[in-house]
Amino acid sequence: MNSRSLPAALATLLVLAAPLARAERVQIQAPDGTQLTAHWMPRPGAGTGPAIVALHGCGGLYGRDGKVFDSRYPDYVTRLNKAGFHVLLPDSFGSRGSGSICAVPGRQRGITVETRRGDAIAAVEWLAKHPDVDPRGILMLGWSHGATTTLSAINASRPFHAQPLAGAVVFYPGCAAALKESFRLRTPVLMLLGEKDDWTPPARCIELAERTLRSQPDADLAVHLYSDSYHGFDSTQPVRLRLDVRGGVSREGVHVGGNPAARAGALAEVDAFLAARLKSAMSAPPLASSPSRIH
């Protein structure tokens, strides 16, 4: 029996299980001393290739049971593997004995964006030393809290930031913190925002992008705002109101869920961005090894 004769749901599960079958748990030393567990999901086949550090959102890598990956991540890994990328998924929360922090008020969170910034930089350095990774082709991809972390990790105004990076994709980040500090780009960025996002409102990120482009007219920064779209618009799940999250625009909660049209558009933009950045990066000469930049 082949997958065409299986029920659609089961066939989908089989597709999503493919990258998990190749997954390997690895340990990465984080700058705060944590032994960071990460999931290394290589592309099929042999040979050196590009790689992506994928940074989970405030819900963590796993579903409600804390054991099985949230469906978002196998879905993306499958897409990225098919496009020729290795994928590294650092587990910032589970490595520190934490589950989801979405419902925890920002000031009470023990794991912060600054904490995860160190994780992200360490993950990039780990990839740069991996024998199956071409360091010219390393990119970063983040969702929500992971996207905010990505912006912090690539902020070139700080003495140490994620290098080498060919590009970064950020889905609906929070940009309030970046607006309060100096922010410079040396990394091409694709920013994908939801017009109706009431958790991480797009206005702040648009302001950050405009400010950045005024000070750096040559910065490679593209922003796409998707209409009628809430936080998590690239999800396949319907929109719902999360009453447990009070850190958004309204005290009543925040809306989270997918918009099929926005999802399709965003995935197409991601594919085009990755292909363009990879083509540009791989035409450059090989990178020499560099010392650790984690401080």
PDB file of C-alpha atoms in Angstrom:
ATOM      1  CA  MET A   1       0.000   0.000   0.000  1.00  0.00           C
ATOM      2  CA  ASN A   2       1.436   3.387  -0.914  1.00  0.00           C
ATOM      3  CA  SER A   3       0.714   6.784   0.614  1.00  0.00           C
ATOM      4  CA  ARG A   4      -1.845   7.628  -2.072  1.00  0.00           C
ATOM      5  CA  SER A   5      -4.173   4.957  -0.717  1.00  0.00           C
ATOM      6  CA  LEU A   6      -3.742   6.016   2.909  1.00  0.00           C
ATOM      7  CA  PRO A   7      -6.121   8.428   4.588  1.00  0.00           C
ATOM      8  CA  ALA A   8      -4.911  11.985   4.103  1.00  0.00           C
ATOM      9  CA  ALA A   9      -4.197  12.530   7.795  1.00  0.00           C
ATOM     10  CA  LEU A  10      -2.044   9.407   8.052  1.00  0.00           C
ATOM     11  CA  ALA A  11      -0.179  10.276   4.867  1.00  0.00           C
ATOM     12  CA  THR A  12       0.587  13.709   6.326  1.00  0.00           C
ATOM     13  CA  LEU A  13       1.922  12.130   9.507  1.00  0.00           C
ATOM     14  CA  LEU A  14       4.219   9.911   7.473  1.00  0.00           C
ATOM     15  CA  VAL A  15       5.612  12.932   5.627  1.00  0.00           C
ATOM     16  CA  LEU A  16       6.176  14.837   8.862  1.00  0.00           C
ATOM     17  CA  ALA A  17       7.847  11.803  10.452  1.00  0.00           C
ATOM     18  CA  ALA A  18      10.524  11.618   7.750  1.00  0.00           C
ATOM     19  CA  PRO A  19      12.866  14.284   9.199  1.00  0.00           C
ATOM     20  CA  LEU A  20      12.369  12.896  12.706  1.00  0.00           C
ATOM     21  CA  ALA A  21      13.723   9.550  11.574  1.00  0.00           C
ATOM     22  CA  ARG A  22      17.002  11.276  10.666  1.00  0.00           C
ATOM     23  CA  ALA A  23      17.106  13.459  13.776  1.00  0.00           C
ATOM     24  CA  GLU A  24      20.033  13.317  16.147  1.00  0.00           C
ATOM     25  CA  ARG A  25      20.171  14.918  19.586  1.00  0.00           C
ATOM     26  CA  VAL A  26      23.336  16.938  20.057  1.00  0.00           C
ATOM     27  CA  GLN A  27      24.721  19.000  22.923  1.00  0.00           C
ATOM     28  CA  ILE A  28      25.938  22.577  22.494  1.00  0.00           C
ATOM     29  CA  GLN A  29      27.616  24.628  25.193  1.00  0.00           C
ATOM     30  CA  ALA A  30      25.602  27.811  25.755  1.00  0.00           C
ATOM     31  CA  PRO A  31      27.344  30.920  27.112  1.00  0.00           C
ATOM     32  CA  ASP A  32      25.378  30.765  30.380  1.00  0.00           C
ATOM     33  CA  GLY A  33      26.810  27.293  31.059  1.00  0.00           C
ATOM     34  CA  THR A  34      23.723  25.367  29.946  1.00  0.00           C
ATOM     35  CA  GLN A  35      24.239  22.162  27.996  1.00  0.00           C
ATOM     36  CA  LEU A  36      21.863  23.092  25.226  1.00  0.00           C
ATOM     37  CA  THR A  37      20.089  20.152  23.637  1.00  0.00           C
ATOM     38  CA  ALA A  38      19.477  20.609  19.928  1.00  0.00           C
ATOM     39  CA  HIS A  39      17.969  18.422  17.232  1.00  0.00           C
ATOM     40  CA  TRP A  40      20.202  17.994  14.197  1.00  0.00           C
ATOM     41  CA  MET A  41      18.090  17.102  11.180  1.00  0.00           C
ATOM     42  CA  PRO A  42      20.315  16.649   8.131  1.00  0.00           C
ATOM     43  CA  ARG A  43      19.040  16.745   4.606  1.00  0.00           C
ATOM     44  CA  PRO A  44      18.830  13.401   2.784  1.00  0.00           C
ATOM     45  CA  GLY A  45      21.935  12.342   0.885  1.00  0.00           C
ATOM     46  CA  ALA A  46      25.595  13.005   1.389  1.00  0.00           C
ATOM     47  CA  GLY A  47      27.837  15.980   0.878  1.00  0.00           C
ATOM     48  CA  THR A  48      28.488  19.351   2.424  1.00  0.00           C
ATOM     49  CA  GLY A  49      25.580  21.774   2.236  1.00  0.00           C
ATOM     50  CA  PRO A  50      23.849  24.833   3.700  1.00  0.00           C
ATOM     51  CA  ALA A  51      22.119  24.804   7.064  1.00  0.00           C
ATOM     52  CA  ILE A  52      19.484  26.689   9.018  1.00  0.00           C
ATOM     53  CA  VAL A  53      19.208  27.377  12.737  1.00  0.00           C
ATOM     54  CA  ALA A  54      15.466  27.335  13.499  1.00  0.00           C
ATOM     55  CA  LEU A  55      14.400  29.049  16.730  1.00  0.00           C
ATOM     56  CA  HIS A  56      11.097  28.017  18.312  1.00  0.00           C
ATOM     57  CA  GLY A  57       8.494  30.365  19.699  1.00  0.00           C
ATOM     58  CA  CYS A  58       7.426  30.908  23.315  1.00  0.00           C
ATOM     59  CA  GLY A  59       5.566  27.595  23.291  1.00  0.00           C
ATOM     60  CA  GLY A  60       8.776  25.613  22.869  1.00  0.00           C
ATOM     61  CA  LEU A  61       9.476  22.787  20.474  1.00  0.00           C
ATOM     62  CA  TYR A  62       6.898  20.357  21.730  1.00  0.00           C
ATOM     63  CA  GLY A  63       3.148  19.973  21.942  1.00  0.00           C
ATOM     64  CA  ARG A  64       1.131  19.959  25.127  1.00  0.00           C
ATOM     65  CA  ASP A  65       2.460  16.549  26.170  1.00  0.00           C
ATOM     66  CA  GLY A  66       6.000  17.920  26.171  1.00  0.00           C
ATOM     67  CA  LYS A  67       7.305  14.947  24.185  1.00  0.00           C
ATOM     68  CA  VAL A  68       6.134  15.146  20.576  1.00  0.00           C
ATOM     69  CA  PHE A  69       7.220  18.003  18.320  1.00  0.00           C
ATOM     70  CA  ASP A  70       4.670  20.696  17.642  1.00  0.00           C
ATOM     71  CA  SER A  71       3.585  20.009  14.049  1.00  0.00           C
ATOM     72  CA  ARG A  72       5.008  23.348  12.876  1.00  0.00           C
ATOM     73  CA  TYR A  73       8.597  22.169  13.206  1.00  0.00           C
ATOM     74  CA  PRO A  74       8.531  18.821  11.353  1.00  0.00           C
ATOM     75  CA  ASP A  75       6.534  20.589   8.637  1.00  0.00           C
ATOM     76  CA  TYR A  76       9.200  23.239   8.170  1.00  0.00           C
ATOM     77  CA  VAL A  77      12.067  20.775   8.505  1.00  0.00           C
ATOM     78  CA  THR A  78      10.535  18.680   5.729  1.00  0.00           C
ATOM     79  CA  ARG A  79      10.310  21.744   3.476  1.00  0.00           C
ATOM     80  CA  LEU A  80      13.820  22.909   4.288  1.00  0.00           C
ATOM     81  CA  ASN A  81      15.377  19.458   3.910  1.00  0.00           C
ATOM     82  CA  LYS A  82      13.680  19.124   0.529  1.00  0.00           C
ATOM     83  CA  ALA A  83      15.186  22.479  -0.473  1.00  0.00           C
ATOM     84  CA  GLY A  84      18.635  21.109   0.378  1.00  0.00           C
ATOM     85  CA  PHE A  85      19.161  22.523   3.875  1.00  0.00           C
ATOM     86  CA  HIS A  86      20.311  20.787   7.020  1.00  0.00           C
ATOM     87  CA  VAL A  87      18.294  22.038  10.020  1.00  0.00           C
ATOM     88  CA  LEU A  88      19.331  22.557  13.646  1.00  0.00           C
ATOM     89  CA  LEU A  89      16.564  23.065  16.223  1.00  0.00           C
ATOM     90  CA  PRO A  90      17.943  24.261  19.580  1.00  0.00           C
ATOM     91  CA  ASP A  91      15.683  23.514  22.553  1.00  0.00           C
ATOM     92  CA  SER A  92      16.140  26.580  24.726  1.00  0.00           C
ATOM     93  CA  PHE A  93      13.318  25.688  27.113  1.00  0.00           C
ATOM     94  CA  GLY A  94      13.578  21.939  27.640  1.00  0.00           C
ATOM     95  CA  SER A  95      17.331  22.241  28.120  1.00  0.00           C
ATOM     96  CA  ARG A  96      16.612  24.452  31.124  1.00  0.00           C
ATOM     97  CA  GLY A  97      13.768  22.367  32.509  1.00  0.00           C
ATOM     98  CA  SER A  98      11.055  24.674  31.230  1.00  0.00           C
ATOM     99  CA  GLY A  99       7.968  24.231  29.121  1.00  0.00           C
ATOM    100  CA  SER A 100       5.974  26.954  27.412  1.00  0.00           C
ATOM    101  CA  ILE A 101       6.491  30.504  28.684  1.00  0.00           C
ATOM    102  CA  CYS A 102       3.738  32.094  26.585  1.00  0.00           C
ATOM    103  CA  ALA A 103       1.447  32.719  29.543  1.00  0.00           C
ATOM    104  CA  VAL A 104       4.254  33.990  31.799  1.00  0.00           C
ATOM    105  CA  PRO A 105       4.419  37.800  31.979  1.00  0.00           C
ATOM    106  CA  GLY A 106       7.533  39.139  30.304  1.00  0.00           C
ATOM    107  CA  ARG A 107       9.221  40.457  33.439  1.00  0.00           C
ATOM    108  CA  GLN A 108       8.712  37.140  35.234  1.00  0.00           C
ATOM    109  CA  ARG A 109      10.304  34.947  32.584  1.00  0.00           C
ATOM    110  CA  GLY A 110      13.425  33.120  33.686  1.00  0.00           C
ATOM    111  CA  ILE A 111      14.404  32.462  30.071  1.00  0.00           C
ATOM    112  CA  THR A 112      14.733  35.721  28.208  1.00  0.00           C
ATOM    113  CA  VAL A 113      15.548  36.828  24.681  1.00  0.00           C
ATOM    114  CA  GLU A 114      19.029  37.647  25.957  1.00  0.00           C
ATOM    115  CA  THR A 115      19.381  34.071  27.195  1.00  0.00           C
ATOM    116  CA  ARG A 116      18.307  32.709  23.853  1.00  0.00           C
ATOM    117  CA  ARG A 117      20.531  35.150  21.990  1.00  0.00           C
ATOM    118  CA  GLY A 118      23.465  33.238  23.440  1.00  0.00           C
ATOM    119  CA  ASP A 119      21.872  29.956  22.366  1.00  0.00           C
ATOM    120  CA  ALA A 120      21.457  31.238  18.814  1.00  0.00           C
ATOM    121  CA  ILE A 121      25.048  32.431  18.508  1.00  0.00           C
ATOM    122  CA  ALA A 122      26.317  29.140  19.942  1.00  0.00           C
ATOM    123  CA  ALA A 123      24.171  27.198  17.454  1.00  0.00           C
ATOM    124  CA  VAL A 124      25.579  29.154  14.511  1.00  0.00           C
ATOM    125  CA  GLU A 125      29.119  28.507  15.708  1.00  0.00           C
ATOM    126  CA  TRP A 126      28.348  24.800  16.110  1.00  0.00           C
ATOM    127  CA  LEU A 127      27.084  24.654  12.533  1.00  0.00           C
ATOM    128  CA  ALA A 128      30.100  26.562  11.217  1.00  0.00           C
ATOM    129  CA  LYS A 129      32.357  23.809  12.575  1.00  0.00           C
ATOM    130  CA  HIS A 130      30.228  20.874  11.398  1.00  0.00           C
ATOM    131  CA  PRO A 131      31.910  18.858   8.631  1.00  0.00           C
ATOM    132  CA  ASP A 132      28.659  18.573   6.651  1.00  0.00           C
ATOM    133  CA  VAL A 133      27.921  22.313   6.692  1.00  0.00           C
ATOM    134  CA  ASP A 134      29.306  24.932   4.345  1.00  0.00           C
ATOM    135  CA  PRO A 135      29.709  27.957   6.669  1.00  0.00           C
ATOM    136  CA  ARG A 136      28.930  30.314   3.778  1.00  0.00           C
ATOM    137  CA  GLY A 137      25.400  28.908   3.684  1.00  0.00           C
ATOM    138  CA  ILE A 138      24.214  29.266   7.283  1.00  0.00           C
ATOM    139  CA  LEU A 139      20.919  31.095   7.847  1.00  0.00           C
ATOM    140  CA  MET A 140      18.611  31.689  10.795  1.00  0.00           C
ATOM    141  CA  LEU A 141      14.828  31.303  10.971  1.00  0.00           C
ATOM    142  CA  GLY A 142      12.707  32.286  13.955  1.00  0.00           C
ATOM    143  CA  TRP A 143       9.064  32.461  14.971  1.00  0.00           C
ATOM    144  CA  SER A 144       7.674  34.962  17.497  1.00  0.00           C
ATOM    145  CA  HIS A 145       9.946  34.751  20.588  1.00  0.00           C
ATOM    146  CA  GLY A 146      12.472  32.961  18.399  1.00  0.00           C
ATOM    147  CA  ALA A 147      12.188  35.733  15.816  1.00  0.00           C
ATOM    148  CA  THR A 148      12.782  38.379  18.482  1.00  0.00           C
ATOM    149  CA  THR A 149      15.805  36.341  19.530  1.00  0.00           C
ATOM    150  CA  THR A 150      16.995  36.265  15.921  1.00  0.00           C
ATOM    151  CA  LEU A 151      16.878  40.059  15.649  1.00  0.00           C
ATOM    152  CA  SER A 152      18.870  40.337  18.857  1.00  0.00           C
ATOM    153  CA  ALA A 153      21.397  37.740  17.712  1.00  0.00           C
ATOM    154  CA  ILE A 154      22.095  39.499  14.406  1.00  0.00           C
ATOM    155  CA  ASN A 155      22.228  43.023  15.827  1.00  0.00           C
ATOM    156  CA  ALA A 156      25.586  44.217  14.504  1.00  0.00           C
ATOM    157  CA  SER A 157      25.627  47.200  16.860  1.00  0.00           C
ATOM    158  CA  ARG A 158      26.646  44.768  19.602  1.00  0.00           C
ATOM    159  CA  PRO A 159      30.299  43.700  19.773  1.00  0.00           C
ATOM    160  CA  PHE A 160      29.447  40.036  19.314  1.00  0.00           C
ATOM    161  CA  HIS A 161      26.652  38.788  17.088  1.00  0.00           C
ATOM    162  CA  ALA A 162      25.785  35.679  15.088  1.00  0.00           C
ATOM    163  CA  GLN A 163      28.371  35.051  12.373  1.00  0.00           C
ATOM    164  CA  PRO A 164      28.725  33.811   9.714  1.00  0.00           C
ATOM    165  CA  LEU A 165      25.162  34.245   8.466  1.00  0.00           C
ATOM    166  CA  ALA A 166      23.929  34.419   4.893  1.00  0.00           C
ATOM    167  CA  GLY A 167      20.486  35.633   5.932  1.00  0.00           C
ATOM    168  CA  ALA A 168      17.703  35.586   8.515  1.00  0.00           C
ATOM    169  CA  VAL A 169      13.929  35.091   8.284  1.00  0.00           C
ATOM    170  CA  VAL A 170      11.729  36.371  11.105  1.00  0.00           C
ATOM    171  CA  PHE A 171       8.045  35.580  11.486  1.00  0.00           C
ATOM    172  CA  TYR A 172       6.053  38.100  13.607  1.00  0.00           C
ATOM    173  CA  PRO A 173       8.813  39.127  16.049  1.00  0.00           C
ATOM    174  CA  GLY A 174       8.431  41.541  18.911  1.00  0.00           C
ATOM    175  CA  CYS A 175      10.390  44.682  18.014  1.00  0.00           C
ATOM    176  CA  ALA A 176       9.827  46.901  21.055  1.00  0.00           C
ATOM    177  CA  ALA A 177      13.183  46.081  22.649  1.00  0.00           C
ATOM    178  CA  ALA A 178      15.134  46.624  19.417  1.00  0.00           C
ATOM    179  CA  LEU A 179      13.565  50.075  19.071  1.00  0.00           C
ATOM    180  CA  LYS A 180      15.026  51.078  22.440  1.00  0.00           C
ATOM    181  CA  GLU A 181      18.621  50.361  21.467  1.00  0.00           C
ATOM    182  CA  SER A 182      21.054  50.820  18.634  1.00  0.00           C
ATOM    183  CA  PHE A 183      20.262  48.358  15.864  1.00  0.00           C
ATOM    184  CA  ARG A 184      22.389  47.702  12.788  1.00  0.00           C
ATOM    185  CA  LEU A 185      22.286  45.031  10.125  1.00  0.00           C
ATOM    186  CA  ARG A 186      25.054  43.174   8.373  1.00  0.00           C
ATOM    187  CA  THR A 187      22.777  40.237   7.628  1.00  0.00           C
ATOM    188  CA  PRO A 188      20.044  40.190   4.956  1.00  0.00           C
ATOM    189  CA  VAL A 189      16.636  39.951   6.646  1.00  0.00           C
ATOM    190  CA  LEU A 190      13.171  38.907   5.523  1.00  0.00           C
ATOM    191  CA  MET A 191      10.506  40.083   7.999  1.00  0.00           C
ATOM    192  CA  LEU A 192       7.008  38.588   7.774  1.00  0.00           C
ATOM    193  CA  LEU A 193       4.217  40.260   9.759  1.00  0.00           C
ATOM    194  CA  GLY A 194       0.476  39.882  10.287  1.00  0.00           C
ATOM    195  CA  GLU A 195      -1.645  42.996   9.857  1.00  0.00           C
ATOM    196  CA  LYS A 196      -4.082  42.008  12.635  1.00  0.00           C
ATOM    197  CA  ASP A 197      -1.453  40.628  15.015  1.00  0.00           C
ATOM    198  CA  ASP A 198      -2.578  41.634  18.505  1.00  0.00           C
ATOM    199  CA  TRP A 199       0.231  39.785  20.308  1.00  0.00           C
ATOM    200  CA  THR A 200       3.306  41.308  18.651  1.00  0.00           C
ATOM    201  CA  PRO A 201       1.776  44.251  16.750  1.00  0.00           C
ATOM    202  CA  PRO A 202       3.448  44.891  13.382  1.00  0.00           C
ATOM    203  CA  ALA A 203       3.690  48.684  13.789  1.00  0.00           C
ATOM    204  CA  ARG A 204       6.805  48.462  15.954  1.00  0.00           C
ATOM    205  CA  CYS A 205       8.602  46.212  13.485  1.00  0.00           C
ATOM    206  CA  ILE A 206       7.649  48.485  10.604  1.00  0.00           C
ATOM    207  CA  GLU A 207       9.043  51.405  12.598  1.00  0.00           C
ATOM    208  CA  LEU A 208      12.252  49.456  13.262  1.00  0.00           C
ATOM    209  CA  ALA A 209      12.605  48.601   9.576  1.00  0.00           C
ATOM    210  CA  GLU A 210      12.029  52.212   8.496  1.00  0.00           C
ATOM    211  CA  ARG A 211      14.519  53.508  11.055  1.00  0.00           C
ATOM    212  CA  THR A 212      17.095  50.933   9.995  1.00  0.00           C
ATOM    213  CA  LEU A 213      16.729  51.771   6.315  1.00  0.00           C
ATOM    214  CA  ARG A 214      17.055  55.488   7.027  1.00  0.00           C
ATOM    215  CA  SER A 215      20.346  54.948   8.825  1.00  0.00           C
ATOM    216  CA  GLN A 216      21.481  52.142   6.506  1.00  0.00           C
ATOM    217  CA  PRO A 217      20.052  52.787   3.034  1.00  0.00           C
ATOM    218  CA  ASP A 218      21.971  49.818   1.641  1.00  0.00           C
ATOM    219  CA  ALA A 219      20.705  47.343   4.254  1.00  0.00           C
ATOM    220  CA  ASP A 220      19.172  44.189   2.765  1.00  0.00           C
ATOM    221  CA  LEU A 221      15.852  44.263   4.624  1.00  0.00           C
ATOM    222  CA  ALA A 222      12.460  43.284   3.204  1.00  0.00           C
ATOM    223  CA  VAL A 223       9.173  43.514   5.104  1.00  0.00           C
ATOM    224  CA  HIS A 224       5.927  41.829   4.093  1.00  0.00           C
ATOM    225  CA  LEU A 225       2.683  42.664   5.880  1.00  0.00           C
ATOM    226  CA  TYR A 226      -0.110  40.133   5.345  1.00  0.00           C
ATOM    227  CA  SER A 227      -3.663  41.420   5.469  1.00  0.00           C
ATOM    228  CA  ASP A 228      -6.358  39.838   7.621  1.00  0.00           C
ATOM    229  CA  SER A 229      -3.661  37.833   9.430  1.00  0.00           C
ATOM    230  CA  TYR A 230      -3.043  37.232  13.110  1.00  0.00           C
ATOM    231  CA  HIS A 231      -0.034  35.952  15.018  1.00  0.00           C
ATOM    232  CA  GLY A 232       0.919  32.525  13.697  1.00  0.00           C
ATOM    233  CA  PHE A 233      -0.597  33.161  10.255  1.00  0.00           C
ATOM    234  CA  ASP A 234       1.703  30.513   8.732  1.00  0.00           C
ATOM    235  CA  SER A 235       0.057  27.847  10.879  1.00  0.00           C
ATOM    236  CA  THR A 236      -2.391  25.303   9.483  1.00  0.00           C
ATOM    237  CA  GLN A 237      -4.545  25.645  12.609  1.00  0.00           C
ATOM    238  CA  PRO A 238      -7.660  27.854  12.729  1.00  0.00           C
ATOM    239  CA  VAL A 239      -7.586  31.196  14.509  1.00  0.00           C
ATOM    240  CA  ARG A 240      -8.447  31.031  18.199  1.00  0.00           C
ATOM    241  CA  LEU A 241      -8.415  33.417  21.138  1.00  0.00           C
ATOM    242  CA  ARG A 242      -5.837  32.549  23.778  1.00  0.00           C
ATOM    243  CA  LEU A 243      -7.239  33.770  27.077  1.00  0.00           C
ATOM    244  CA  ASP A 244      -4.113  32.700  28.968  1.00  0.00           C
ATOM    245  CA  VAL A 245      -1.891  35.273  27.269  1.00  0.00           C
ATOM    246  CA  ARG A 246      -2.344  38.786  28.634  1.00  0.00           C
ATOM    247  CA  GLY A 247       0.730  40.454  27.169  1.00  0.00           C
ATOM    248  CA  GLY A 248      -0.857  41.614  23.933  1.00  0.00           C
ATOM    249  CA  VAL A 249      -2.885  44.614  22.846  1.00  0.00           C
ATOM    250  CA  SER A 250      -5.955  43.540  24.826  1.00  0.00           C
ATOM    251  CA  ARG A 251      -6.191  42.212  28.361  1.00  0.00           C
ATOM    252  CA  GLU A 252      -8.762  39.724  27.102  1.00  0.00           C
ATOM    253  CA  GLY A 253      -6.131  37.650  25.299  1.00  0.00           C
ATOM    254  CA  VAL A 254      -4.506  37.299  21.903  1.00  0.00           C
ATOM    255  CA  HIS A 255      -5.559  35.737  18.622  1.00  0.00           C
ATOM    256  CA  VAL A 256      -3.398  32.986  17.145  1.00  0.00           C
ATOM    257  CA  GLY A 257      -3.902  30.943  14.004  1.00  0.00           C
ATOM    258  CA  GLY A 258      -3.362  30.505  10.337  1.00  0.00           C
ATOM    259  CA  ASN A 259      -4.475  32.275   7.196  1.00  0.00           C
ATOM    260  CA  PRO A 260      -4.106  29.938   4.185  1.00  0.00           C
ATOM    261  CA  ALA A 261      -3.474  32.747   1.703  1.00  0.00           C
ATOM    262  CA  ALA A 262      -0.918  34.445   3.941  1.00  0.00           C
ATOM    263  CA  ARG A 263       0.750  31.118   4.668  1.00  0.00           C
ATOM    264  CA  ALA A 264       1.122  30.357   0.972  1.00  0.00           C
ATOM    265  CA  GLY A 265       2.448  33.829   0.256  1.00  0.00           C
ATOM    266  CA  ALA A 266       4.896  33.759   3.153  1.00  0.00           C
ATOM    267  CA  LEU A 267       6.238  30.316   2.267  1.00  0.00           C
ATOM    268  CA  ALA A 268       6.814  31.478  -1.302  1.00  0.00           C
ATOM    269  CA  GLU A 269       8.690  34.523  -0.005  1.00  0.00           C
ATOM    270  CA  VAL A 270      10.793  32.338   2.276  1.00  0.00           C
ATOM    271  CA  ASP A 271      11.649  29.973  -0.577  1.00  0.00           C
ATOM    272  CA  ALA A 272      12.685  32.862  -2.831  1.00  0.00           C
ATOM    273  CA  PHE A 273      14.701  34.564  -0.091  1.00  0.00           C
ATOM    274  CA  LEU A 274      16.574  31.404   0.865  1.00  0.00           C
ATOM    275  CA  ALA A 275      17.354  30.594  -2.754  1.00  0.00           C
ATOM    276  CA  ALA A 276      18.602  34.124  -3.478  1.00  0.00           C
ATOM    277  CA  ARG A 277      20.691  34.417  -0.334  1.00  0.00           C
ATOM    278  CA  LEU A 278      22.151  30.969  -0.826  1.00  0.00           C
ATOM    279  CA  LYS A 279      23.097  31.741  -4.417  1.00  0.00           C
ATOM    280  CA  SER A 280      24.815  34.931  -3.327  1.00  0.00           C
ATOM    281  CA  ALA A 281      26.583  33.373  -0.349  1.00  0.00           C
ATOM    282  CA  MET A 282      27.841  30.296  -2.153  1.00  0.00           C
ATOM    283  CA  SER A 283      29.438  32.414  -4.873  1.00  0.00           C
ATOM    284  CA  ALA A 284      31.741  33.916  -2.244  1.00  0.00           C
ATOM    285  CA  PRO A 285      35.117  32.323  -1.399  1.00  0.00           C
ATOM    286  CA  PRO A 286      35.181  29.716   1.402  1.00  0.00           C
ATOM    287  CA  LEU A 287      35.294  31.170   4.912  1.00  0.00           C
ATOM    288  CA  ALA A 288      38.294  30.719   7.151  1.00  0.00           C
ATOM    289  CA  SER A 289      37.690  29.370  10.635  1.00  0.00           C
ATOM    290  CA  SER A 290      37.185  32.013  13.310  1.00  0.00           C
ATOM    291  CA  PRO A 291      37.371  32.104  17.106  1.00  0.00           C
ATOM    292  CA  SER A 292      34.324  31.917  19.320  1.00  0.00           C
ATOM    293  CA  ARG A 293      32.206  35.068  19.379  1.00  0.00           C
ATOM    294  CA  ILE A 294      30.141  34.162  22.435  1.00  0.00           C
ATOM    295  CA  HIS A 295      30.502  36.705  25.227  1.00  0.00           C
TER     296      HIS A 295
END
